[in-house]
Coordinates of C-alpha atoms in Angstrom, one line a residue:
Chain A
X2 CA 79.8 -22.2 -25.5
X3 CA 83.5 -21.7 -24.8
X4 CA 84.6 -20.6 -21.4
X5 CA 87.5 -18.5 -20.2
X6 CA 90.2 -20.3 -18.4
X7 CA 89.2 -18.5 -15.2
X8 CA 85.7 -19.7 -15.4
X9 CA 87.0 -23.2 -16.0
X10 CA 89.3 -23.0 -13.0
X11 CA 86.6 -21.9 -10.6
X12 CA 84.2 -24.5 -12.1
X13 CA 86.7 -27.3 -11.8
X14 CA 88.1 -26.2 -8.4
X15 CA 85.3 -24.2 -6.8
X16 CA 86.4 -22.3 -3.7
X17 CA 84.5 -22.4 -0.5
X18 CA 81.7 -24.7 -1.4
X19 CA 79.4 -25.7 1.4
X20 CA 77.3 -24.3 4.2
X21 CA 77.6 -22.9 7.6
X22 CA 75.0 -23.8 10.2
X23 CA 72.3 -21.2 9.9
X24 CA 72.2 -20.4 13.7
X25 CA 76.0 -20.1 14.1
X26 CA 76.9 -16.7 15.4
X27 CA 77.7 -14.1 12.8
X28 CA 76.4 -16.2 10.0
X29 CA 74.1 -14.6 7.4
X30 CA 72.6 -16.1 4.2
X31 CA 71.7 -14.6 0.9
X32 CA 69.6 -16.7 -1.5
X33 CA 68.9 -15.3 -5.0
X34 CA 67.6 -16.5 -8.3
X35 CA 64.9 -19.0 -9.1
X36 CA 64.9 -22.6 -10.4
X37 CA 62.7 -21.6 -13.3
X38 CA 65.3 -19.2 -14.5
X39 CA 68.0 -21.9 -14.4
X40 CA 70.0 -20.4 -11.5
X41 CA 69.9 -20.2 -7.8
X42 CA 72.8 -18.9 -5.6
X43 CA 73.2 -19.2 -1.9
X44 CA 75.9 -17.1 -0.4
X45 CA 76.8 -17.3 3.3
X46 CA 79.1 -14.9 5.2
X47 CA 80.5 -15.2 8.6
X48 CA 81.1 -11.8 10.2
X49 CA 83.3 -11.4 13.3
X50 CA 82.9 -9.0 16.2
X51 CA 85.0 -6.3 14.4
X52 CA 82.4 -6.4 11.5
X53 CA 84.8 -8.1 9.1
X54 CA 83.7 -11.0 6.9
X55 CA 86.1 -13.6 8.0
X56 CA 84.8 -16.5 6.0
X57 CA 82.2 -17.3 3.2
X58 CA 80.5 -20.3 1.6
X59 CA 78.4 -20.8 -1.4
X60 CA 76.2 -23.3 -3.1
X61 CA 74.9 -22.7 -6.6
X62 CA 72.5 -24.4 -9.0
X63 CA 73.3 -23.0 -12.4
X64 CA 75.5 -22.9 -15.4
X65 CA 79.3 -22.9 -15.2
X66 CA 79.5 -19.1 -15.2
X67 CA 77.0 -18.9 -12.3
X68 CA 79.1 -21.4 -10.3
X69 CA 82.3 -19.5 -11.2
X70 CA 80.8 -16.1 -10.3
X71 CA 79.7 -17.3 -6.9
X72 CA 83.0 -19.1 -6.2
X73 CA 84.9 -15.9 -7.0
X74 CA 82.7 -13.8 -4.8
X75 CA 83.4 -16.0 -1.8
X76 CA 87.1 -15.2 -2.2
X77 CA 86.5 -11.5 -2.7
X78 CA 84.3 -10.8 0.3
X79 CA 86.7 -12.4 2.7
X80 CA 88.5 -9.8 4.9
X81 CA 86.2 -7.0 3.8
X82 CA 83.8 -5.0 6.0
X83 CA 80.1 -5.2 5.0
X84 CA 80.3 -1.8 3.3
X85 CA 83.4 -2.8 1.4
X86 CA 81.7 -6.0 0.3
X87 CA 78.7 -4.0 -1.0
X88 CA 81.1 -2.1 -3.3
X89 CA 81.8 -5.3 -5.3
X90 CA 80.0 -4.7 -8.6
X91 CA 78.9 -7.2 -11.2
X92 CA 81.0 -5.5 -13.9
X93 CA 84.2 -6.4 -11.8
X94 CA 83.0 -10.0 -11.6
X95 CA 82.2 -10.1 -15.3
X96 CA 85.6 -8.6 -16.2
X97 CA 87.6 -10.9 -13.9
X98 CA 85.9 -14.0 -15.4
X99 CA 85.7 -12.6 -18.9
X100 CA 82.0 -13.5 -19.1
X101 CA 80.4 -13.3 -22.5
X102 CA 77.4 -10.9 -22.8
X103 CA 74.9 -13.7 -22.6
X104 CA 76.3 -14.7 -19.1
X105 CA 76.4 -11.2 -17.6
X106 CA 73.2 -12.1 -15.6
X107 CA 75.4 -14.6 -13.6
X108 CA 77.6 -11.7 -12.4
X109 CA 74.5 -9.6 -11.5
X110 CA 73.1 -12.5 -9.6
X111 CA 76.4 -12.8 -7.6
X112 CA 76.3 -9.1 -6.8
X113 CA 72.7 -9.6 -5.6
X114 CA 73.8 -12.5 -3.5
X115 CA 76.3 -10.3 -1.6
X116 CA 73.6 -7.6 -1.1
X117 CA 71.1 -10.3 0.2
X118 CA 73.7 -11.8 2.6
X119 CA 74.6 -8.4 4.0
X120 CA 70.9 -7.4 4.4
X121 CA 70.3 -10.7 6.2
X122 CA 73.2 -10.0 8.6
X123 CA 72.0 -6.5 9.3
X124 CA 68.5 -7.7 9.9
X125 CA 69.6 -10.3 12.3
X126 CA 71.9 -8.0 14.2
X127 CA 69.5 -5.2 14.3
X128 CA 71.8 -2.9 12.3
X129 CA 70.2 -0.3 10.0
X130 CA 70.1 -1.5 6.4
Chain B
X3 CA 82.4 -56.5 -45.8
X4 CA 81.8 -55.8 -42.1
X5 CA 83.9 -52.9 -40.8
X6 CA 81.9 -52.2 -37.6
X7 CA 83.8 -50.6 -34.8
X8 CA 81.8 -52.4 -32.1
X9 CA 83.1 -54.8 -29.5
X10 CA 86.8 -55.4 -29.2
X11 CA 89.1 -54.3 -26.4
X12 CA 90.3 -51.1 -27.9
X13 CA 91.1 -48.0 -25.8
X14 CA 88.2 -45.6 -25.3
X15 CA 88.4 -42.6 -27.5
X16 CA 87.2 -39.3 -26.0
X17 CA 84.8 -37.7 -26.2
X18 CA 82.5 -40.7 -26.2
X19 CA 79.9 -39.9 -28.8
X20 CA 76.3 -40.1 -27.5
X21 CA 74.8 -37.4 -29.7
X22 CA 73.7 -39.5 -32.7
X23 CA 70.4 -37.7 -33.1
X24 CA 72.4 -34.5 -33.8
X25 CA 74.3 -36.3 -36.5
X26 CA 76.2 -39.5 -37.0
X27 CA 79.6 -40.4 -38.2
X28 CA 79.6 -41.4 -41.8
X29 CA 80.0 -45.1 -42.0
X30 CA 83.3 -45.9 -43.6
X31 CA 81.5 -48.2 -46.0
X32 CA 79.4 -45.2 -47.1
X33 CA 82.4 -42.9 -47.5
X34 CA 84.2 -45.5 -49.6
X35 CA 81.3 -45.6 -52.0
X36 CA 81.2 -41.8 -52.3
X37 CA 84.8 -41.1 -53.2
X38 CA 84.8 -42.3 -56.8
X39 CA 81.9 -40.0 -57.6
X40 CA 84.1 -37.0 -56.6
X41 CA 87.2 -37.8 -58.5
X42 CA 86.4 -40.3 -61.2
X43 CA 82.7 -40.3 -62.2
X44 CA 82.3 -36.6 -61.8
X45 CA 79.9 -36.1 -64.6
X46 CA 76.6 -34.2 -64.2
X47 CA 73.8 -36.7 -64.0
X48 CA 71.8 -34.4 -66.2
X49 CA 74.4 -34.6 -69.0
X50 CA 73.0 -37.2 -71.5
X51 CA 75.6 -36.7 -74.1
X52 CA 78.5 -38.8 -72.7
X53 CA 79.4 -41.7 -70.4
X54 CA 80.4 -39.7 -67.4
X55 CA 76.9 -38.2 -67.3
X56 CA 75.2 -41.6 -67.9
X57 CA 77.2 -43.3 -65.2
X58 CA 76.4 -40.6 -62.7
X59 CA 72.8 -40.8 -63.7
X60 CA 72.8 -44.6 -63.1
X61 CA 74.3 -44.1 -59.7
X62 CA 71.7 -41.5 -58.8
X63 CA 68.9 -43.9 -59.8
X64 CA 70.4 -46.8 -57.9
X65 CA 70.5 -44.7 -54.8
X66 CA 66.9 -43.6 -55.4
X67 CA 65.9 -47.2 -55.5
X68 CA 67.7 -47.9 -52.2
X69 CA 66.0 -45.0 -50.5
X70 CA 62.6 -46.2 -51.8
X71 CA 63.3 -49.7 -50.7
X72 CA 63.9 -48.8 -47.0
X73 CA 60.4 -47.1 -46.8
X74 CA 58.6 -49.4 -49.3
X75 CA 57.9 -46.7 -51.8
X76 CA 58.3 -46.3 -55.6
X77 CA 61.6 -44.7 -56.7
X78 CA 59.6 -42.3 -58.7
X79 CA 58.2 -40.9 -55.4
X80 CA 61.6 -39.8 -54.2
X81 CA 62.8 -36.3 -54.8
X82 CA 66.4 -35.3 -53.7
X83 CA 66.8 -32.3 -51.5
X84 CA 69.6 -30.8 -49.4
X85 CA 68.3 -32.4 -46.2
X86 CA 65.2 -32.8 -44.0
X87 CA 64.9 -29.0 -43.4
X88 CA 64.5 -28.4 -47.1
X89 CA 62.2 -31.4 -47.4
X90 CA 60.0 -30.0 -44.6
X91 CA 59.9 -26.5 -46.2
X92 CA 59.2 -28.0 -49.7
X93 CA 56.4 -30.2 -48.3
X94 CA 54.6 -27.6 -46.2
X95 CA 55.0 -24.6 -48.4
X96 CA 54.6 -26.6 -51.6
X97 CA 51.3 -28.3 -50.4
X98 CA 50.0 -25.2 -48.7
X99 CA 50.4 -23.2 -51.9
X100 CA 49.0 -25.8 -54.2
X101 CA 45.9 -26.5 -52.1
X102 CA 45.3 -22.9 -50.9
X103 CA 42.2 -22.6 -53.0
X104 CA 40.6 -25.4 -51.0
X105 CA 41.5 -24.0 -47.6
X106 CA 44.2 -22.3 -45.5
X107 CA 44.2 -24.2 -42.2
X108 CA 47.2 -26.4 -41.2
X109 CA 47.5 -28.6 -38.1
X110 CA 50.8 -29.5 -36.5
X111 CA 52.2 -30.3 -33.0
X112 CA 54.1 -28.2 -30.5
X113 CA 56.9 -30.7 -30.2
X114 CA 57.7 -30.7 -33.9
X115 CA 61.2 -29.8 -35.1
X116 CA 61.9 -26.1 -35.7
X117 CA 62.0 -26.8 -39.4
X118 CA 58.3 -27.5 -39.2
X119 CA 57.4 -24.9 -36.6
X120 CA 59.3 -22.1 -38.2
X121 CA 58.0 -22.9 -41.6
X122 CA 54.5 -22.8 -40.2
X123 CA 55.2 -19.4 -38.7
X124 CA 56.2 -18.2 -42.1
X125 CA 53.0 -19.6 -43.6
X126 CA 51.0 -17.8 -40.9
X127 CA 52.7 -14.5 -42.1
X128 CA 51.4 -15.4 -45.6
X129 CA 47.8 -15.7 -44.6
X130 CA 47.5 -19.3 -43.4
X131 CA 46.1 -20.4 -40.0
X132 CA 48.0 -23.0 -38.0
X133 CA 46.9 -25.0 -35.0
X134 CA 49.8 -26.2 -32.8
X135 CA 48.5 -29.2 -30.8
X136 CA 49.5 -30.0 -27.3
X137 CA 50.9 -33.4 -26.5
X138 CA 50.1 -35.8 -23.6
X139 CA 52.5 -35.8 -20.7
X140 CA 54.3 -38.8 -22.3
X141 CA 55.0 -36.7 -25.4
X142 CA 52.4 -38.5 -27.7
X143 CA 49.7 -36.8 -29.8
X144 CA 46.2 -37.4 -28.4
X145 CA 44.2 -38.7 -31.4
X146 CA 40.9 -37.3 -30.2
X147 CA 42.6 -33.9 -29.7
X148 CA 43.9 -34.2 -33.3
X149 CA 40.5 -35.0 -34.7
X150 CA 38.9 -32.1 -32.9
X151 CA 41.4 -29.7 -34.4
X152 CA 40.4 -30.5 -38.0
X153 CA 38.1 -28.1 -39.7
X154 CA 36.4 -28.0 -43.1
X155 CA 39.2 -25.7 -44.4
X156 CA 42.1 -27.9 -43.1
X157 CA 44.2 -28.8 -46.0
X158 CA 47.4 -30.0 -44.4
X159 CA 48.6 -31.8 -41.3
X160 CA 52.2 -32.4 -40.3
X161 CA 53.3 -34.8 -37.5
X162 CA 56.8 -36.2 -37.0
X163 CA 57.3 -39.9 -36.8
X164 CA 60.1 -39.9 -34.1
X165 CA 60.8 -36.9 -31.9
X166 CA 64.4 -35.6 -32.1
X167 CA 64.6 -34.7 -28.4
X168 CA 62.8 -37.5 -26.6
X169 CA 62.6 -40.2 -29.3
X170 CA 58.9 -40.9 -28.9
X171 CA 57.1 -42.6 -31.8
X172 CA 53.9 -40.7 -32.8
X173 CA 50.8 -42.7 -33.9
X174 CA 51.2 -41.7 -37.5
X175 CA 49.3 -44.7 -38.9
X176 CA 46.1 -43.6 -37.1
X177 CA 46.7 -40.0 -38.0
X178 CA 47.2 -41.0 -41.6
X179 CA 43.8 -42.8 -41.6
X180 CA 42.0 -39.8 -40.2
X181 CA 43.7 -37.5 -42.8
X182 CA 43.0 -39.7 -45.8
X183 CA 39.4 -40.1 -44.9
X184 CA 39.0 -36.3 -44.8
X185 CA 41.1 -35.6 -47.8
X186 CA 43.8 -33.8 -45.8
X187 CA 47.4 -33.9 -47.1
X188 CA 49.5 -35.6 -44.4
X189 CA 53.2 -34.8 -44.1
X190 CA 55.5 -36.8 -41.8
X191 CA 58.9 -35.7 -40.8
X192 CA 60.8 -39.0 -40.6
X193 CA 64.3 -37.5 -40.3
X194 CA 64.8 -39.2 -36.9
X195 CA 62.9 -42.3 -37.9
X196 CA 64.4 -43.8 -41.1
X197 CA 66.7 -46.7 -40.2
X198 CA 65.4 -46.8 -36.7
X199 CA 61.8 -47.9 -37.1
X200 CA 60.2 -49.8 -40.0
X201 CA 58.5 -47.5 -42.4
X202 CA 56.1 -49.1 -44.9
X203 CA 54.5 -46.5 -47.2
X204 CA 52.3 -49.1 -48.8
X205 CA 50.5 -49.2 -45.4
X206 CA 51.2 -45.8 -43.9
X207 CA 48.9 -43.2 -45.3
X208 CA 51.4 -40.4 -45.5
X209 CA 51.4 -38.2 -48.6
X210 CA 54.7 -36.4 -48.0
X211 CA 57.6 -37.8 -46.0
X212 CA 60.9 -36.0 -45.2
X213 CA 64.1 -38.0 -45.0
X214 CA 67.7 -37.2 -44.1
X215 CA 71.0 -39.0 -44.7
X216 CA 73.2 -37.8 -41.9
X217 CA 71.1 -39.2 -39.1
X218 CA 71.8 -42.7 -40.3
X219 CA 75.5 -42.7 -41.1
X220 CA 75.3 -40.9 -44.5
X221 CA 76.7 -37.6 -45.4
X222 CA 75.3 -34.2 -44.3
X223 CA 73.8 -31.9 -47.0
X224 CA 71.5 -34.5 -48.6
X225 CA 68.0 -35.6 -48.0
X226 CA 64.8 -36.5 -49.8
X227 CA 61.1 -35.9 -49.9
X228 CA 58.7 -38.7 -50.6
X229 CA 55.8 -37.4 -52.7
X230 CA 53.0 -40.0 -53.1
X231 CA 51.8 -40.9 -56.5
X232 CA 48.8 -43.0 -55.6
X233 CA 46.7 -41.2 -54.7
X234 CA 48.6 -38.4 -56.2
X235 CA 49.6 -35.5 -54.0
X236 CA 50.6 -32.2 -55.7
X237 CA 53.0 -29.5 -54.4
X238 CA 54.3 -26.3 -55.9
X239 CA 58.1 -26.2 -56.4
X240 CA 60.0 -23.8 -54.1
X241 CA 63.3 -23.9 -56.0
X242 CA 63.2 -23.0 -59.7
X243 CA 65.8 -23.5 -62.4
X244 CA 66.7 -26.3 -64.7
X245 CA 63.6 -28.4 -63.9
X246 CA 65.6 -31.3 -62.2
X247 CA 63.6 -33.9 -60.2
X248 CA 60.7 -33.6 -62.5
X249 CA 60.4 -29.9 -61.7
X250 CA 59.9 -30.4 -58.0
X251 CA 63.4 -29.3 -57.1
X252 CA 65.8 -27.7 -59.5
X253 CA 69.6 -27.7 -59.0
X254 CA 72.4 -30.0 -60.1
X255 CA 72.3 -33.3 -58.3
X256 CA 75.2 -33.9 -55.9
X257 CA 76.0 -37.4 -57.1
X258 CA 78.5 -38.3 -54.4
X259 CA 76.1 -37.2 -51.6
X260 CA 73.2 -39.1 -53.3
X261 CA 75.4 -42.2 -53.6
X262 CA 76.2 -41.9 -49.9
X263 CA 72.6 -41.6 -48.9
X264 CA 71.7 -44.6 -51.0
X265 CA 74.4 -46.7 -49.4
X266 CA 73.4 -45.5 -45.9
X267 CA 69.8 -46.4 -46.6
X268 CA 70.9 -49.8 -48.0
X269 CA 73.0 -50.6 -44.9
X270 CA 70.1 -49.5 -42.7
X271 CA 67.8 -51.9 -44.5
X272 CA 70.2 -54.8 -44.1
X273 CA 71.3 -54.2 -40.6
X274 CA 68.5 -52.4 -38.8
X275 CA 67.1 -55.4 -36.9
X276 CA 70.5 -56.4 -35.5
X277 CA 71.5 -52.9 -34.9
X278 CA 68.4 -52.0 -32.9
X279 CA 69.0 -55.0 -30.7
X280 CA 72.5 -53.9 -30.0
X281 CA 71.5 -50.3 -29.4
X282 CA 68.5 -51.3 -27.2
X283 CA 70.8 -53.4 -25.0
X284 CA 73.2 -50.4 -24.6
X285 CA 70.3 -48.0 -23.9
X286 CA 68.9 -50.3 -21.2
X287 CA 72.3 -50.7 -19.7
X288 CA 72.7 -46.9 -19.5
X289 CA 69.2 -46.5 -18.0
X290 CA 69.9 -49.3 -15.5
X291 CA 73.2 -47.7 -14.5
X292 CA 71.5 -44.4 -13.5
X293 CA 68.1 -45.6 -12.5
X294 CA 68.9 -45.9 -8.8
X295 CA 70.1 -42.3 -8.5
X296 CA 67.4 -40.4 -6.6
X297 CA 65.3 -37.9 -8.4
X298 CA 66.1 -38.9 -12.0
X299 CA 63.2 -38.7 -14.4
X300 CA 63.0 -40.1 -17.9
X301 CA 61.3 -37.6 -20.3
X302 CA 58.8 -39.1 -22.8
X303 CA 57.2 -42.5 -23.1
X304 CA 59.6 -45.4 -22.8
X305 CA 57.5 -47.9 -24.7
X306 CA 56.6 -45.9 -27.7
X307 CA 60.2 -44.8 -28.3
X308 CA 63.2 -45.6 -30.5
X309 CA 65.8 -47.6 -28.6
X310 CA 68.4 -44.9 -29.5
X311 CA 67.1 -42.2 -27.2
X312 CA 67.3 -41.6 -23.5
X313 CA 66.3 -38.2 -22.3
X314 CA 66.7 -37.8 -18.6
X315 CA 66.2 -34.9 -16.1
X316 CA 68.6 -35.0 -13.2
X317 CA 66.6 -32.8 -10.7
X318 CA 68.5 -30.1 -8.8
X319 CA 71.4 -30.0 -11.2
X320 CA 71.4 -27.5 -14.1
X321 CA 71.9 -28.9 -17.6
X322 CA 74.6 -26.7 -18.9
X323 CA 76.9 -27.2 -15.9
X324 CA 76.2 -30.9 -16.2
X325 CA 77.4 -30.8 -19.8
X326 CA 80.4 -28.8 -18.7
X327 CA 81.4 -31.4 -16.2
X328 CA 80.8 -34.3 -18.6
X329 CA 83.5 -33.1 -21.0
X330 CA 84.5 -36.6 -22.0
X331 CA 80.9 -37.3 -23.2
X332 CA 79.5 -35.7 -26.3
X333 CA 75.8 -35.3 -25.3
X334 CA 73.3 -32.5 -25.6
X335 CA 71.2 -30.7 -23.1
X336 CA 67.5 -30.3 -23.5
X337 CA 68.1 -26.9 -22.1
X338 CA 69.0 -24.5 -24.9
X339 CA 71.3 -22.4 -22.7
X340 CA 74.2 -23.3 -24.9
X341 CA 72.5 -21.7 -27.9
X342 CA 72.3 -18.5 -25.9
X343 CA 68.6 -18.2 -25.6
X344 CA 68.6 -19.4 -22.0
X345 CA 65.2 -21.0 -22.6
X346 CA 64.6 -24.5 -21.4
X347 CA 63.6 -27.0 -24.0
X348 CA 60.2 -26.2 -25.6
X349 CA 59.6 -29.9 -26.1
X350 CA 60.0 -30.7 -22.4
X351 CA 57.8 -27.7 -21.6
X352 CA 55.1 -29.1 -23.9
X353 CA 55.2 -32.3 -21.8
X354 CA 54.3 -30.2 -18.8
X355 CA 57.7 -30.7 -17.2
X356 CA 58.3 -27.7 -14.9
X357 CA 61.0 -25.4 -15.8
X358 CA 63.5 -26.6 -13.2
X359 CA 63.3 -30.2 -14.6
X360 CA 63.4 -28.9 -18.2
X361 CA 66.6 -27.0 -17.3
X362 CA 68.1 -30.2 -15.9
X363 CA 67.7 -32.5 -18.9
X364 CA 70.3 -34.4 -20.9
X365 CA 69.7 -36.2 -24.2
X366 CA 71.7 -39.3 -24.8
X367 CA 71.4 -40.6 -28.3
X368 CA 73.1 -43.9 -29.1
X369 CA 74.3 -45.2 -32.4
X370 CA 75.8 -48.0 -34.5
X371 CA 79.4 -47.4 -33.3
X372 CA 78.8 -47.3 -29.5
X373 CA 80.2 -50.0 -27.3
X374 CA 79.4 -51.5 -23.9
X375 CA 82.7 -50.1 -22.6
X376 CA 81.6 -46.6 -23.6
X377 CA 78.3 -47.0 -21.7
X378 CA 80.1 -48.3 -18.6
X379 CA 82.4 -45.2 -18.7
X380 CA 79.4 -42.9 -19.2
X381 CA 77.5 -44.4 -16.2
X382 CA 80.6 -44.0 -14.0
X383 CA 81.1 -40.4 -15.1
X384 CA 77.4 -39.5 -14.7
X385 CA 77.2 -40.9 -11.2
X386 CA 80.3 -39.1 -10.1
X387 CA 79.5 -35.7 -11.6
X388 CA 75.8 -35.7 -10.5
X389 CA 77.0 -36.3 -7.0
X390 CA 79.5 -33.5 -7.2
X391 CA 77.0 -31.0 -8.7
X392 CA 74.4 -31.9 -6.2
X393 CA 76.8 -31.4 -3.3
X394 CA 77.1 -27.9 -4.8
X395 CA 73.4 -27.3 -5.3
X396 CA 71.4 -25.3 -2.9
X397 CA 68.2 -26.8 -4.2
X398 CA 69.4 -30.3 -3.4
X399 CA 70.4 -29.2 0.1
X400 CA 67.0 -27.7 0.7
X401 CA 65.2 -30.8 -0.5
X402 CA 67.4 -33.0 1.6
X403 CA 66.5 -30.9 4.7
X404 CA 62.8 -31.3 3.9
X405 CA 62.0 -28.0 2.1
X406 CA 59.2 -28.2 -0.5
X407 CA 60.7 -26.1 -3.4
X408 CA 57.3 -25.4 -4.9
X409 CA 56.4 -23.4 -1.7
X410 CA 59.5 -21.3 -1.7
X411 CA 59.1 -17.6 -2.7
X412 CA 61.8 -17.2 -5.3
X413 CA 63.2 -13.9 -6.3
X414 CA 62.7 -14.2 -10.0
X415 CA 65.2 -12.3 -12.1

């Protein structure tokens, strides 16, 4: 498997690896995937009072493309509103990282992680989904 | 003349090759022997009208003797093929066809090489019935289970001597006894075994044995099939043509390849004992270097195993990203993600390893040319990269905070 230079860059220098404390204000978590399938992504967003995602963290168990997809997504969601974040599509992620067809599921998983994190935030804050 | 590359204070060359069960570097002594048969003694060994043909034929027969010597067989029992895959195909299809009048049931094992499993699938499409046996959690065939699978119409059984992924040594002596007693043709895939474990076909009751050159420092593209003469086993040829190899396998013999295989087998016979000691010491050093990392599991039995192999699952770290981070090490992942199927290793699954651990496995296979310095480097790299990937792993984080992963409801995708 040969990787694009962008995948390699995110893999070698992953952005925003880590975790926020779960009970910190404004923090929401999305966990998607399953160990049996070979990838699990955890995406956390920190939303400020204006409803803007001001920071994000990820941890990923998975192949290089899965790690790169989640790393990229943490960069992209920052500064966006929840609705803007939900507009990020897997095809954009796949295009940006030049993922081969066999790795498209990694970008789908990253999109799902955003949806899951936003849903978690809305559930916690009592907003309609 | 000894030209081994071991020892010494030379600089490490990257990537460090720890994938010797995939293939090996041709030993320079082997390559040297092959070259004259490309550019000087280029005659067809089947040409009996001139010296270039005679000399090629002599070289082929000398090599045949060398191959036979390593496994204590008669040279007349050795048939050249293009490699172990062809040998496996010839053995299974050839014996199944010849004995089809007697029965159409075949017994093999779920952890066999694809050259066996896929050939069996093909035979199933042609009206044969195949039983694929489970293995014990340590990777070994359960003899009672094997016996139970045999039926009156079983004509053929195939069990590998050494497993390519986990290196375990199957109890082929006992299986051979069972088969001989019942008149079942017994095939053994010894591609990963020759030159690593002693094979004595005057004792081992195998009727057909597949061999390969490139796993033991010979060239790719050449192998052999042992076909027992006493008691005689019969097979139907699968390749027809000029009637080479007593009709078992037509096609012009590749003299240089055969000479290479002969020399590789000769070197293996001379050096196997010393080499195994060297390789075992390196393997043990590697294992010791990573044994204290938490949640590291060796796959397959450590006792009944060739010293060359170490297959390890690093829990909570995915195999492909592990390989990616170990770019200075040439190793392979049990997880076949790299071959685009995204399926974890069928061999590890057969051991009952859960999918997560099967996805997290790495196969280290050591060889003649590895050095202590290389193993030291590999250990250092492994420890560093596992730490880095676990820091990035949500599974590791959950386990550290006391979550039982088996109780988590995963959103499968």
